[in-house]
Amino acid sequence: MTRDRQRARMTRRRLLQLGSVGVVASAATTLLAACGGEGTSEGAPTAEATSGGAGAGSTTATTEPAGTPEAGSGETEQVGPGKYGGVFRAAVESAPPTLDLAITLAAAAREAVLFWHETLVAYAENYEIIPVLAERWEVSDDGLTYTFALRKGVKFHNGKEMTSEDVLASTERFLAVTARKSSFEMIESYEAPDDYTVVFRLSYATMTLLDALAYPVGTLVIFPKEVIEGKEAGKLTDADMIGTGPYKFAEWKPDQYLKVVRFEDYQPLGTEVDGLGGGKIPYFDEIYLYPVPESAARVAGLETGEYDYAAAPPTTDYDRLDQNPDITPYIIEDQRWVVILFNFRNPLTSNLAFRRAVQAALDIDALGQAITNGRKEFYRVQPSLWFSSSPWHTEVGAELYNQKNPEKAKQFLQEAGYNGEEVVLLTNRNYDYMYKCIVTAAEQLKAIGMNTRVDILDWPAQQARWKEPDWHLSVTGYLSQGMFAPDAFAAFYGGGGADAGAGYNNPDMTKAFQDAMQATTLEDRKKAFEEVQRIWYEDVTGIKTVDTFGLAAIRSDIKGYKPWYNTSRFWSCWRED
């Protein structure tokens, strides 16, 4: 079986991630250990990383299933330390817009679908790439051929064994409809020489194929061939939700709940749960995800026991939750970083001296306090575009970060020829951190002589306004880009300035992103991203403010739960009476 596809030349806009993560594993683990516990209150658990799996070029990365009951037995054999049974109820922020992961980048869709669907590879907690449905892989010496050996005996929820024909059909359909086409432009063809082998052939050598496959947004998941073959975008039904994961899709009533049930024939790997891979054990009989948009309602339900989990409580609720013996709150480090955007379609903010005035003036510590309601344990001040726990973290350009120098800022304003023009800052009230960031920044800029005005819109209107020239500064937050998706910044800043890039187009920045994407060694790739950050600060592409941490809370009788990244992972946890 072979699928050949004509590929366009590599484009600037690419949503790819870090390459050859296995080579980075020891460095990534060191970085994670170095920042563990920073900025957290005593008694507040934080997500800790563990190492495991094998790297991008590994020929020995393997997956070992734990003991499980025989297929079709309908029995649950004890695997792992937990207790089987019961129902778990989670109050989440929003309902998924669709259950078709190929056509959405919504985190809410991933949070639902990955209970029943799995991937060939995934990110471990140390951001190494590890096998999931693949057992191992090999990379040819020229970097143009990736050969995946599939796990044998993996069952779909309809009882069929997964083979290479399912991977090919899933890949074919995904590439036809995905919102992430540019992430896979390196693929020239793919084929299945036998039932348990899949081969990808690339048009050019790159270190990013595995990362494109593992990226936890808009993800390539594996369906049975007979279910997915020929399905158009948006045409999947509830009956098509058949995967290989630890839970089976049961019922979805949009805006009410989504229900999954244990897959009795699931074979968990004989390892600890690790990122979106590792040993996933379906302890609960059933799991319900209830979309509860109001944070106060989520917290109230958690406190009464109506819910076992509440997503994203306000940071102002932390102390109360931490003092409640029935609840365990978790501070989740490195959830996003907050950026102040410049409008490069506007003459004033296209002026480098004006942007340098903003860069010199802003007090990042004060912005962090405002963004997190004065809670130091919920943010970190650091200059890198990549989190401290990311293997891409670098201090290049740090001398231009958090300058807090009003006199220097005034000199730059004079150099820019600023003459009291109104400076329009955009924000919204949908996201409290965005509102407080811009309001605080406006006051700081007013103190150096800028005539600032804050326009408060709703979030969709603010995003739509980014395409217009009639504003100067805005705000948003970056999530996965700051951890394991360094190439994702290229969509904004690698040429053309789409969306949050607001018209930014610097040929030197474009070249740096292209160098990173075409790098064939880890050293060259890291150097390219250091160049990206150097240009960011010297050209004042935007204003990096602070890394912010999230909050989640769970009932204390739920054991084995460990949050990671922006995922909830309710497999491998259980209830103890």
Coordinates of C-alpha atoms in Angstrom, one line a residue:
M1 CA 0.0 0.0 0.0
T2 CA 1.5 3.4 -1.0
R3 CA 0.1 6.9 -0.9
D4 CA 2.0 9.4 -3.0
R5 CA 1.3 13.1 -2.7
Q6 CA 2.8 16.1 -4.5
R7 CA 4.3 18.4 -2.0
A8 CA 4.7 22.2 -2.3
R9 CA 8.0 23.8 -1.4
M10 CA 8.5 24.4 2.3
T11 CA 6.5 27.5 3.4
R12 CA 7.3 30.0 6.1
R13 CA 4.1 29.4 8.0
R14 CA 4.5 26.1 9.8
L15 CA 3.0 24.8 13.1
L16 CA 5.9 22.4 14.0
Q17 CA 7.6 21.5 17.1
L18 CA 11.1 20.8 18.5
G19 CA 13.1 18.1 16.7
S20 CA 15.3 15.2 17.9
V21 CA 14.0 15.5 21.4
G22 CA 15.7 12.3 22.5
V23 CA 19.0 14.2 22.1
V24 CA 17.6 16.9 24.4
A25 CA 16.2 14.6 27.0
S26 CA 19.0 15.0 29.6
A27 CA 19.1 18.8 29.1
A28 CA 15.3 19.0 29.3
T29 CA 15.3 17.0 32.5
T30 CA 17.9 19.2 34.0
L31 CA 15.9 22.3 33.2
L32 CA 12.8 20.8 34.6
A33 CA 14.6 19.9 37.8
A34 CA 16.2 23.3 38.0
C35 CA 12.8 25.1 38.0
G36 CA 10.9 22.6 40.1
G37 CA 8.9 24.3 42.8
E38 CA 9.8 27.8 41.8
G39 CA 7.1 30.3 42.7
T40 CA 4.8 27.9 44.5
S41 CA 3.3 28.1 47.9
E42 CA 4.2 25.6 50.5
G43 CA 1.7 22.8 50.5
A44 CA 0.7 23.4 46.8
P45 CA 1.4 20.4 44.6
T46 CA 2.9 21.2 41.3
A47 CA 3.2 19.1 38.2
E48 CA 6.5 17.3 38.1
A49 CA 8.2 15.9 35.1
T50 CA 9.5 12.4 34.8
S51 CA 11.7 11.0 32.1
G52 CA 11.0 8.0 29.9
G53 CA 10.8 6.7 26.3
A54 CA 13.2 7.1 23.5
G55 CA 14.2 9.9 21.2
A56 CA 13.4 11.0 17.7
G57 CA 16.0 9.0 16.0
S58 CA 15.7 5.9 18.2
T59 CA 15.7 2.4 16.9
T60 CA 15.1 0.9 20.3
A61 CA 12.2 2.9 21.6
T62 CA 9.7 0.2 22.6
T63 CA 6.4 -0.1 24.4
E64 CA 5.6 -3.0 26.6
P65 CA 1.9 -3.8 27.5
A66 CA 1.0 -4.6 31.1
G67 CA -0.9 -7.7 31.9
T68 CA -4.6 -7.4 30.8
P69 CA -7.6 -9.7 30.6
E70 CA -8.0 -11.6 27.4
A71 CA -9.9 -9.8 24.7
G72 CA -13.7 -10.1 25.1
S73 CA -13.5 -11.4 28.6
G74 CA -15.5 -8.5 30.0
E75 CA -13.4 -8.7 33.1
T76 CA -11.2 -6.1 34.7
E77 CA -7.8 -7.4 35.9
Q78 CA -6.0 -5.4 38.5
V79 CA -3.2 -3.4 36.9
G80 CA -1.3 -0.8 38.8
P81 CA -1.8 0.4 42.4
G82 CA -5.3 1.9 42.0
K83 CA -8.8 0.9 42.7
Y84 CA -11.2 0.1 39.9
G85 CA -14.8 1.3 39.8
G86 CA -17.0 4.3 40.3
V87 CA -17.9 7.4 38.3
F88 CA -15.7 10.5 37.9
R89 CA -17.3 13.9 37.2
A90 CA -15.3 16.8 35.9
A91 CA -16.4 20.5 35.5
V92 CA -14.5 21.8 32.5
E93 CA -14.4 25.3 31.1
S94 CA -16.1 24.6 27.7
A95 CA -17.6 22.0 25.5
P96 CA -15.7 20.8 22.5
P97 CA -16.8 22.5 19.2
T98 CA -16.4 19.2 17.5
L99 CA -15.0 15.7 18.1
D100 CA -13.1 15.7 14.9
L101 CA -9.5 16.6 16.0
A102 CA -8.3 17.0 12.5
I103 CA -10.3 20.1 11.8
T104 CA -10.0 22.0 15.1
L105 CA -7.2 23.5 17.2
A106 CA -9.5 23.7 20.3
A107 CA -8.0 22.4 23.5
A108 CA -11.5 21.4 24.6
A109 CA -11.7 18.9 21.8
R110 CA -8.4 17.3 22.7
E111 CA -9.4 17.0 26.3
A112 CA -12.4 15.0 25.3
V113 CA -11.1 12.9 22.3
L114 CA -7.9 11.6 23.8
F115 CA -9.9 9.4 26.2
W116 CA -10.7 7.2 23.2
H117 CA -8.3 8.0 20.5
E118 CA -4.5 7.6 20.4
T119 CA -1.5 8.6 18.3
L120 CA 1.5 7.0 16.9
V121 CA 3.8 9.0 19.2
A122 CA 3.3 11.5 21.9
Y123 CA 5.2 14.0 24.1
A124 CA 6.4 12.7 27.5
E125 CA 6.5 14.9 30.5
N126 CA 10.1 15.8 29.8
Y127 CA 9.1 16.7 26.2
E128 CA 10.9 13.7 24.8
I129 CA 8.9 12.0 22.1
I130 CA 7.8 8.5 23.1
P131 CA 5.9 5.6 21.3
V132 CA 2.2 5.1 21.8
L133 CA 0.7 3.0 19.0
A134 CA 4.0 2.8 17.3
E135 CA 6.3 0.4 19.1
R136 CA 9.5 1.9 17.7
W137 CA 10.9 3.8 14.7
E138 CA 14.0 4.2 12.6
V139 CA 15.3 7.1 10.6
S140 CA 17.4 6.6 7.6
D141 CA 21.0 8.1 7.5
D142 CA 19.9 10.8 5.0
G143 CA 16.9 11.8 7.2
L144 CA 14.4 11.2 4.4
T145 CA 12.8 8.0 5.5
Y146 CA 11.0 7.3 8.8
T147 CA 9.9 3.7 9.4
F148 CA 7.5 2.9 12.2
A149 CA 6.9 -0.5 13.6
L150 CA 3.4 -0.8 15.0
R151 CA 2.4 -2.5 18.3
K152 CA 0.8 -5.8 17.6
G153 CA -2.5 -6.9 19.3
V154 CA -3.9 -3.4 19.8
K155 CA -7.7 -3.5 19.6
F156 CA -10.1 -0.9 18.4
H157 CA -13.2 -0.4 20.5
N158 CA -15.1 -2.4 17.8
G159 CA -12.9 -5.4 18.4
K160 CA -10.8 -5.2 15.3
E161 CA -7.0 -5.3 15.6
M162 CA -5.2 -2.1 14.5
T163 CA -2.9 -2.6 11.5
S164 CA -1.0 -0.4 9.0
E165 CA -4.0 -0.1 6.8
D166 CA -5.8 1.8 9.5
V167 CA -2.8 4.1 10.0
L168 CA -2.6 4.8 6.3
A169 CA -6.4 5.5 6.0
S170 CA -6.3 7.8 9.0
T171 CA -3.3 9.7 7.7
E172 CA -4.8 10.1 4.3
R173 CA -8.0 11.6 5.6
F174 CA -6.2 13.7 8.2
L175 CA -3.9 15.3 5.6
A176 CA -6.9 16.0 3.4
V177 CA -8.8 18.0 6.0
T178 CA -6.4 19.1 8.7
A179 CA -6.1 22.7 9.8
R180 CA -2.3 22.0 10.1
K181 CA -1.4 21.1 6.5
S182 CA 1.7 23.1 6.6
S183 CA 3.1 21.0 9.5
F184 CA 3.2 18.0 7.2
E185 CA 4.5 19.5 4.0
M186 CA 7.7 17.6 4.2
I187 CA 5.9 14.3 3.5
E188 CA 6.3 13.1 0.0
S189 CA 4.7 9.7 0.3
Y190 CA 3.7 7.0 2.8
E191 CA 3.3 3.3 2.5
A192 CA 2.7 0.1 4.4
P193 CA 5.0 -2.7 3.3
D194 CA 3.3 -5.1 5.8
D195 CA 0.5 -5.2 8.4
Y196 CA 2.7 -3.7 11.1
T197 CA 5.0 -1.3 9.3
V198 CA 4.4 2.2 8.1
V199 CA 7.0 4.2 6.1
F200 CA 7.0 8.0 5.6
R201 CA 9.2 9.4 2.9
L202 CA 10.1 13.1 3.0
S203 CA 10.9 15.5 0.3
Y204 CA 13.7 17.1 2.4
A205 CA 15.5 16.2 5.6
T206 CA 14.0 17.8 8.7
M207 CA 13.9 17.1 12.4
T208 CA 10.2 17.9 12.8
L209 CA 8.1 15.0 11.5
L210 CA 7.9 13.3 14.9
D211 CA 6.9 16.6 16.5
A212 CA 4.2 17.2 13.9
L213 CA 2.8 13.8 14.7
A214 CA 3.0 14.3 18.5
Y215 CA 1.7 17.9 18.7
P216 CA -1.3 17.8 21.0
V217 CA -3.5 20.2 19.1
G218 CA -5.2 19.3 15.8
T219 CA -3.8 15.8 16.3
L220 CA -3.5 12.9 13.9
V221 CA -5.3 10.0 15.7
I222 CA -5.9 6.5 14.4
F223 CA -9.3 5.3 13.4
P224 CA -10.3 1.9 11.8
K225 CA -10.0 2.1 8.1
E226 CA -13.6 1.3 7.4
V227 CA -14.7 4.1 9.7
I228 CA -12.5 7.0 8.5
E229 CA -11.8 6.3 4.8
G230 CA -13.3 8.9 2.6
K231 CA -14.9 10.9 5.4
E232 CA -15.1 14.6 4.6
A233 CA -14.3 17.4 7.0
G234 CA -17.1 17.8 9.6
K235 CA -18.8 14.6 8.5
L236 CA -17.8 12.3 11.4
T237 CA -20.7 11.2 13.6
D238 CA -20.9 9.9 17.1
A239 CA -20.9 6.4 15.8
D240 CA -17.5 7.0 14.1
M241 CA -15.8 7.8 17.5
I242 CA -14.0 4.4 17.6
G243 CA -10.4 4.4 18.7
T244 CA -7.9 2.4 20.8
G245 CA -7.8 4.4 24.0
P246 CA -8.4 3.5 27.6
Y247 CA -12.0 4.7 27.4
K248 CA -14.8 4.3 24.8
F249 CA -17.0 7.1 23.6
A250 CA -20.5 6.6 25.0
E251 CA -22.6 9.8 24.7
W252 CA -22.3 13.4 23.8
K253 CA -24.9 16.0 24.6
P254 CA -23.3 19.3 23.6
D255 CA -23.4 21.9 26.3
Q256 CA -24.6 19.3 28.8
Y257 CA -22.0 16.5 29.1
L258 CA -19.8 14.1 27.4
K259 CA -19.6 10.5 28.7
V260 CA -16.9 7.8 28.3
V261 CA -16.8 4.3 29.7
R262 CA -13.9 1.9 30.4
F263 CA -12.6 -0.1 27.5
E264 CA -12.2 -3.5 29.1
D265 CA -9.9 -4.8 26.4
Y266 CA -7.4 -1.9 26.7
Q267 CA -3.8 -3.0 27.2
P268 CA -2.0 -0.3 29.2
L269 CA 1.7 0.0 28.7
G270 CA 3.8 -1.4 31.5
T271 CA 5.1 2.1 32.5
E272 CA 4.0 5.1 34.5
V273 CA 1.7 7.6 32.8
D274 CA 4.0 10.0 31.0
G275 CA 2.7 13.1 29.2
L276 CA 0.2 11.9 26.7
G277 CA 1.8 8.5 26.6
G278 CA 2.9 5.9 29.0
G279 CA 0.7 3.5 30.9
K280 CA -2.9 4.8 30.8
I281 CA -5.0 2.7 33.2
P282 CA -8.9 3.1 33.0
Y283 CA -9.8 2.8 36.7
F284 CA -13.2 4.5 36.6
D285 CA -16.2 2.8 35.1
E286 CA -17.4 6.1 33.7
I287 CA -16.2 9.6 33.3
Y288 CA -18.4 12.6 32.6
L289 CA -17.1 16.0 31.4
Y290 CA -19.6 18.8 32.2
P291 CA -19.0 22.2 30.5
V292 CA -19.4 24.8 33.2
P293 CA -18.4 28.2 31.8
E294 CA -18.7 30.1 35.1
S295 CA -15.7 29.5 37.3
A296 CA -17.6 30.2 40.5
A297 CA -20.1 27.5 39.6
R298 CA -17.2 25.0 38.9
V299 CA -15.7 25.8 42.3
A300 CA -19.0 25.6 44.1
G301 CA -19.7 22.2 42.6
L302 CA -16.3 21.0 43.6
E303 CA -16.8 22.2 47.2
T304 CA -20.1 20.5 47.5
G305 CA -18.9 17.2 46.0
E306 CA -21.1 17.6 42.9
Y307 CA -17.9 17.5 40.8
D308 CA -14.7 15.7 41.5
Y309 CA -12.6 18.1 39.5
A310 CA -12.8 21.8 38.6
A311 CA -10.8 23.3 35.8
A312 CA -9.2 26.8 36.2
P313 CA -10.5 28.2 39.5
P314 CA -9.7 31.8 39.9
T315 CA -6.3 32.4 41.6
T316 CA -8.1 34.4 44.2
D317 CA -9.8 31.1 45.3
Y318 CA -6.5 29.3 45.9
D319 CA -6.2 30.0 49.7
R320 CA -9.7 28.8 50.4
L321 CA -9.3 25.7 48.3
D322 CA -5.9 24.9 49.9
Q323 CA -7.4 25.2 53.4
N324 CA -10.2 22.7 52.6
P325 CA -9.1 19.2 53.5
D326 CA -11.5 17.7 51.0
I327 CA -9.9 19.5 48.1
T328 CA -6.4 19.4 46.6
P329 CA -5.4 22.4 44.5
Y330 CA -2.6 22.2 41.9
I331 CA -0.5 25.0 40.6
I332 CA 0.4 24.1 37.0
E333 CA 3.5 25.9 36.0
D334 CA 4.3 27.2 32.5
Q335 CA 0.7 27.3 31.2
R336 CA 1.1 30.4 29.1
W337 CA 3.1 33.6 28.6
V338 CA 1.5 36.9 28.1
V339 CA 2.6 39.1 25.1
I340 CA 1.9 42.7 24.3
L341 CA 1.5 43.0 20.5
F342 CA 2.5 45.9 18.2
N343 CA 0.5 46.9 15.1
F344 CA 3.0 46.9 12.3
R345 CA 0.3 48.2 9.9
N346 CA 0.3 51.5 11.8
P347 CA 3.0 54.1 11.1
L348 CA 3.5 54.9 14.8
T349 CA 4.2 51.4 16.0
S350 CA 6.1 50.6 12.8
N351 CA 8.7 53.1 14.1
L352 CA 11.5 51.1 15.9
A353 CA 12.3 54.0 18.2
F354 CA 8.7 54.1 19.4
R355 CA 8.7 50.4 20.1
R356 CA 12.0 50.7 22.0
A357 CA 10.4 53.4 24.1
V358 CA 7.7 50.9 25.1
Q359 CA 10.2 48.2 25.7
A360 CA 12.3 50.4 28.0
A361 CA 9.4 51.8 29.9
L362 CA 7.5 48.8 31.0
D363 CA 7.8 47.3 34.5
I364 CA 7.3 43.6 33.9
D365 CA 7.2 42.8 37.7
A366 CA 4.3 45.2 38.1
L367 CA 2.5 43.7 35.1
G368 CA 2.9 40.2 36.6
Q369 CA 1.4 41.4 39.8
A370 CA -1.6 42.9 37.9
I371 CA -2.1 39.9 35.7
T372 CA -2.2 37.4 38.6
N373 CA -4.1 39.6 41.2
G374 CA -0.9 40.1 43.2
R375 CA -0.2 36.3 43.5
K376 CA 3.6 35.9 43.1
E377 CA 3.2 32.1 43.1
F378 CA 1.3 32.3 39.8
Y379 CA 3.9 33.9 37.5
R380 CA 7.5 33.9 36.7
V381 CA 9.6 36.8 35.4
Q382 CA 12.1 35.5 32.8
P383 CA 13.1 36.8 29.3
S384 CA 12.9 33.7 27.1
L385 CA 10.3 33.1 24.5
W386 CA 10.4 29.6 25.8
F387 CA 9.5 28.5 29.3
S388 CA 12.3 27.7 31.8
S389 CA 11.3 24.1 31.6
S390 CA 11.6 24.0 27.8
P391 CA 14.8 22.6 26.1
W392 CA 14.6 25.7 23.9
H393 CA 15.0 28.2 26.8
T394 CA 17.7 30.8 26.1
E395 CA 18.8 34.0 27.8
V396 CA 19.7 35.8 24.5
G397 CA 18.6 39.4 24.6
A398 CA 17.9 39.3 28.3
E399 CA 19.5 42.7 28.8
L400 CA 16.6 44.3 26.9
Y401 CA 13.9 42.6 29.1
N402 CA 12.2 44.3 32.0
Q403 CA 14.3 47.5 31.8
K404 CA 12.0 49.7 33.9
N405 CA 13.9 52.8 32.6
P406 CA 11.5 55.7 32.1
E407 CA 14.3 58.2 31.3
K408 CA 15.6 55.9 28.5
A409 CA 12.1 55.5 27.3
K410 CA 11.6 59.2 27.0
Q411 CA 14.8 59.5 25.0
F412 CA 13.5 56.9 22.5
L413 CA 10.1 58.7 22.3
Q414 CA 12.0 61.9 21.4
E415 CA 14.0 60.0 18.8
A416 CA 10.7 58.6 17.4
G417 CA 9.4 62.1 16.9
Y418 CA 6.4 61.4 19.1
N419 CA 4.2 64.5 19.4
G420 CA 1.4 63.4 21.7
E421 CA -0.5 61.3 19.2
E422 CA -3.2 59.1 20.8
V423 CA -1.9 55.6 21.5
V424 CA -4.8 53.0 21.3
L425 CA -4.4 49.8 23.3
L426 CA -6.9 47.0 22.7
T427 CA -8.1 44.5 25.4
N428 CA -11.2 42.6 26.5
R429 CA -13.0 41.5 29.7
N430 CA -13.4 37.9 28.6
Y431 CA -9.9 37.1 29.8
D432 CA -9.1 38.9 33.0
Y433 CA -5.3 38.6 32.6
M434 CA -5.5 40.4 29.2
Y435 CA -7.6 43.3 30.6
K436 CA -5.3 43.8 33.6
C437 CA -2.2 43.6 31.5
I438 CA -3.2 46.3 29.1
V439 CA -4.8 48.7 31.7
T440 CA -1.6 48.5 33.8
A441 CA 0.7 49.0 30.7
A442 CA -1.4 52.0 29.6
E443 CA -0.7 53.7 33.0
Q444 CA 3.0 53.0 32.8
L445 CA 3.2 54.4 29.3
K446 CA 1.1 57.4 30.3
A447 CA 3.8 58.1 32.9
I448 CA 6.5 58.6 30.2
G449 CA 4.3 61.0 28.3
M450 CA 2.2 58.9 26.0
N451 CA -1.4 59.9 25.3
T452 CA -3.0 56.4 25.9
R453 CA -6.5 55.2 25.3
V454 CA -7.8 51.7 26.2
D455 CA -10.4 50.2 23.9
I456 CA -12.3 47.3 25.6
L457 CA -13.9 44.9 23.1
D458 CA -15.1 41.3 23.3
W459 CA -12.4 38.7 22.5
P460 CA -13.6 37.9 19.0
A461 CA -13.8 41.6 18.1
Q462 CA -10.3 42.2 19.5
Q463 CA -8.9 39.4 17.3
A464 CA -10.8 40.7 14.2
R465 CA -9.3 44.2 14.9
W466 CA -5.8 42.9 14.6
K467 CA -6.2 43.1 10.8
E468 CA -6.9 46.8 10.9
P469 CA -4.4 49.7 11.1
D470 CA -6.3 51.8 13.7
W471 CA -4.7 50.6 16.9
H472 CA -1.2 50.4 18.4
L473 CA -0.9 47.8 21.1
S474 CA -2.9 44.7 22.0
V475 CA -2.5 41.6 24.1
T476 CA -2.8 37.8 23.9
G477 CA -1.3 34.7 25.5
Y478 CA 0.9 32.0 24.0
L479 CA 0.6 28.4 25.2
S480 CA 2.3 25.4 23.5
Q481 CA 4.5 27.7 21.5
G482 CA 6.5 28.5 24.7
M483 CA 7.1 24.8 25.5
F484 CA 7.5 22.4 22.6
A485 CA 6.3 24.3 19.5
P486 CA 9.0 26.8 18.7
D487 CA 8.2 26.8 15.0
A488 CA 4.7 27.8 15.8
F489 CA 5.8 31.4 16.3
A490 CA 6.6 31.4 12.6
A491 CA 2.9 31.6 11.8
F492 CA 2.9 35.1 13.4
Y493 CA 6.4 36.3 12.9
G494 CA 8.0 34.3 10.2
G495 CA 6.8 36.5 7.3
G496 CA 3.5 38.2 6.7
G497 CA 2.5 38.7 10.3
A498 CA -0.8 36.8 10.3
D499 CA -3.2 37.1 13.2
A500 CA -1.2 38.1 16.3
G501 CA 1.7 39.1 14.2
A502 CA -0.2 42.1 13.1
G503 CA 1.7 42.7 9.8
Y504 CA 5.2 41.9 11.2
N505 CA 7.6 41.0 8.3
N506 CA 11.3 41.0 8.9
P507 CA 13.4 39.0 6.4
D508 CA 16.0 38.3 9.0
M509 CA 13.4 36.7 11.3
T510 CA 11.9 34.8 8.4
K511 CA 15.3 33.4 7.6
A512 CA 15.9 32.4 11.2
F513 CA 12.7 30.4 11.3
Q514 CA 13.5 28.8 7.9
D515 CA 17.0 27.9 9.2
A516 CA 15.4 26.2 12.2
M517 CA 12.9 24.2 10.1
Q518 CA 15.6 23.0 7.8
A519 CA 18.2 22.2 10.4
T520 CA 19.5 18.7 10.4
T521 CA 21.4 18.9 13.8
L522 CA 20.1 19.8 17.2
E523 CA 22.9 22.4 17.6
D524 CA 22.0 24.2 14.4
R525 CA 18.3 24.2 15.3
K526 CA 19.0 25.7 18.7
K527 CA 21.2 28.3 17.2
A528 CA 18.4 29.3 14.8
F529 CA 16.0 29.8 17.7
E530 CA 18.5 31.8 19.6
E531 CA 18.7 34.0 16.5
V532 CA 14.9 34.3 16.6
Q533 CA 15.0 35.6 20.1
R534 CA 17.9 38.0 19.4
I535 CA 15.8 39.6 16.6
W536 CA 12.7 39.6 18.8
Y537 CA 14.4 41.8 21.4
E538 CA 16.6 44.0 19.1
D539 CA 13.7 44.7 16.6
V540 CA 11.1 44.8 19.5
T541 CA 8.9 42.4 17.7
G542 CA 6.6 42.3 20.8
I543 CA 6.9 42.6 24.5
K544 CA 7.3 39.4 26.4
T545 CA 5.8 40.0 29.9
V546 CA 5.6 37.0 32.3
D547 CA 5.0 33.3 32.3
T548 CA 1.8 32.5 34.1
F549 CA 0.8 29.4 36.0
G550 CA -2.6 27.8 36.0
L551 CA -4.7 26.4 38.8
A552 CA -6.8 23.2 38.9
A553 CA -8.5 21.5 41.9
I554 CA -9.6 18.0 42.6
R555 CA -11.4 16.2 45.4
S556 CA -8.8 14.8 47.9
D557 CA -10.2 11.2 47.7
I558 CA -9.0 11.0 44.1
K559 CA -5.6 9.5 44.1
G560 CA -2.9 9.2 41.4
Y561 CA -3.9 12.4 39.6
K562 CA -1.1 14.5 38.2
P563 CA -1.7 17.5 35.9
W564 CA 0.6 18.2 33.1
Y565 CA 0.8 20.9 30.4
N566 CA -2.8 22.0 29.4
T567 CA -4.3 18.5 29.8
S568 CA -6.3 16.9 32.5
R569 CA -5.5 13.1 32.0
F570 CA -8.1 11.4 34.2
W571 CA -6.8 8.0 33.3
S572 CA -4.5 6.3 35.8
C573 CA -6.3 8.0 38.8
W574 CA -8.9 6.5 41.1
R575 CA -11.1 7.1 44.1
E576 CA -10.3 5.9 47.6
D577 CA -12.9 5.8 50.2

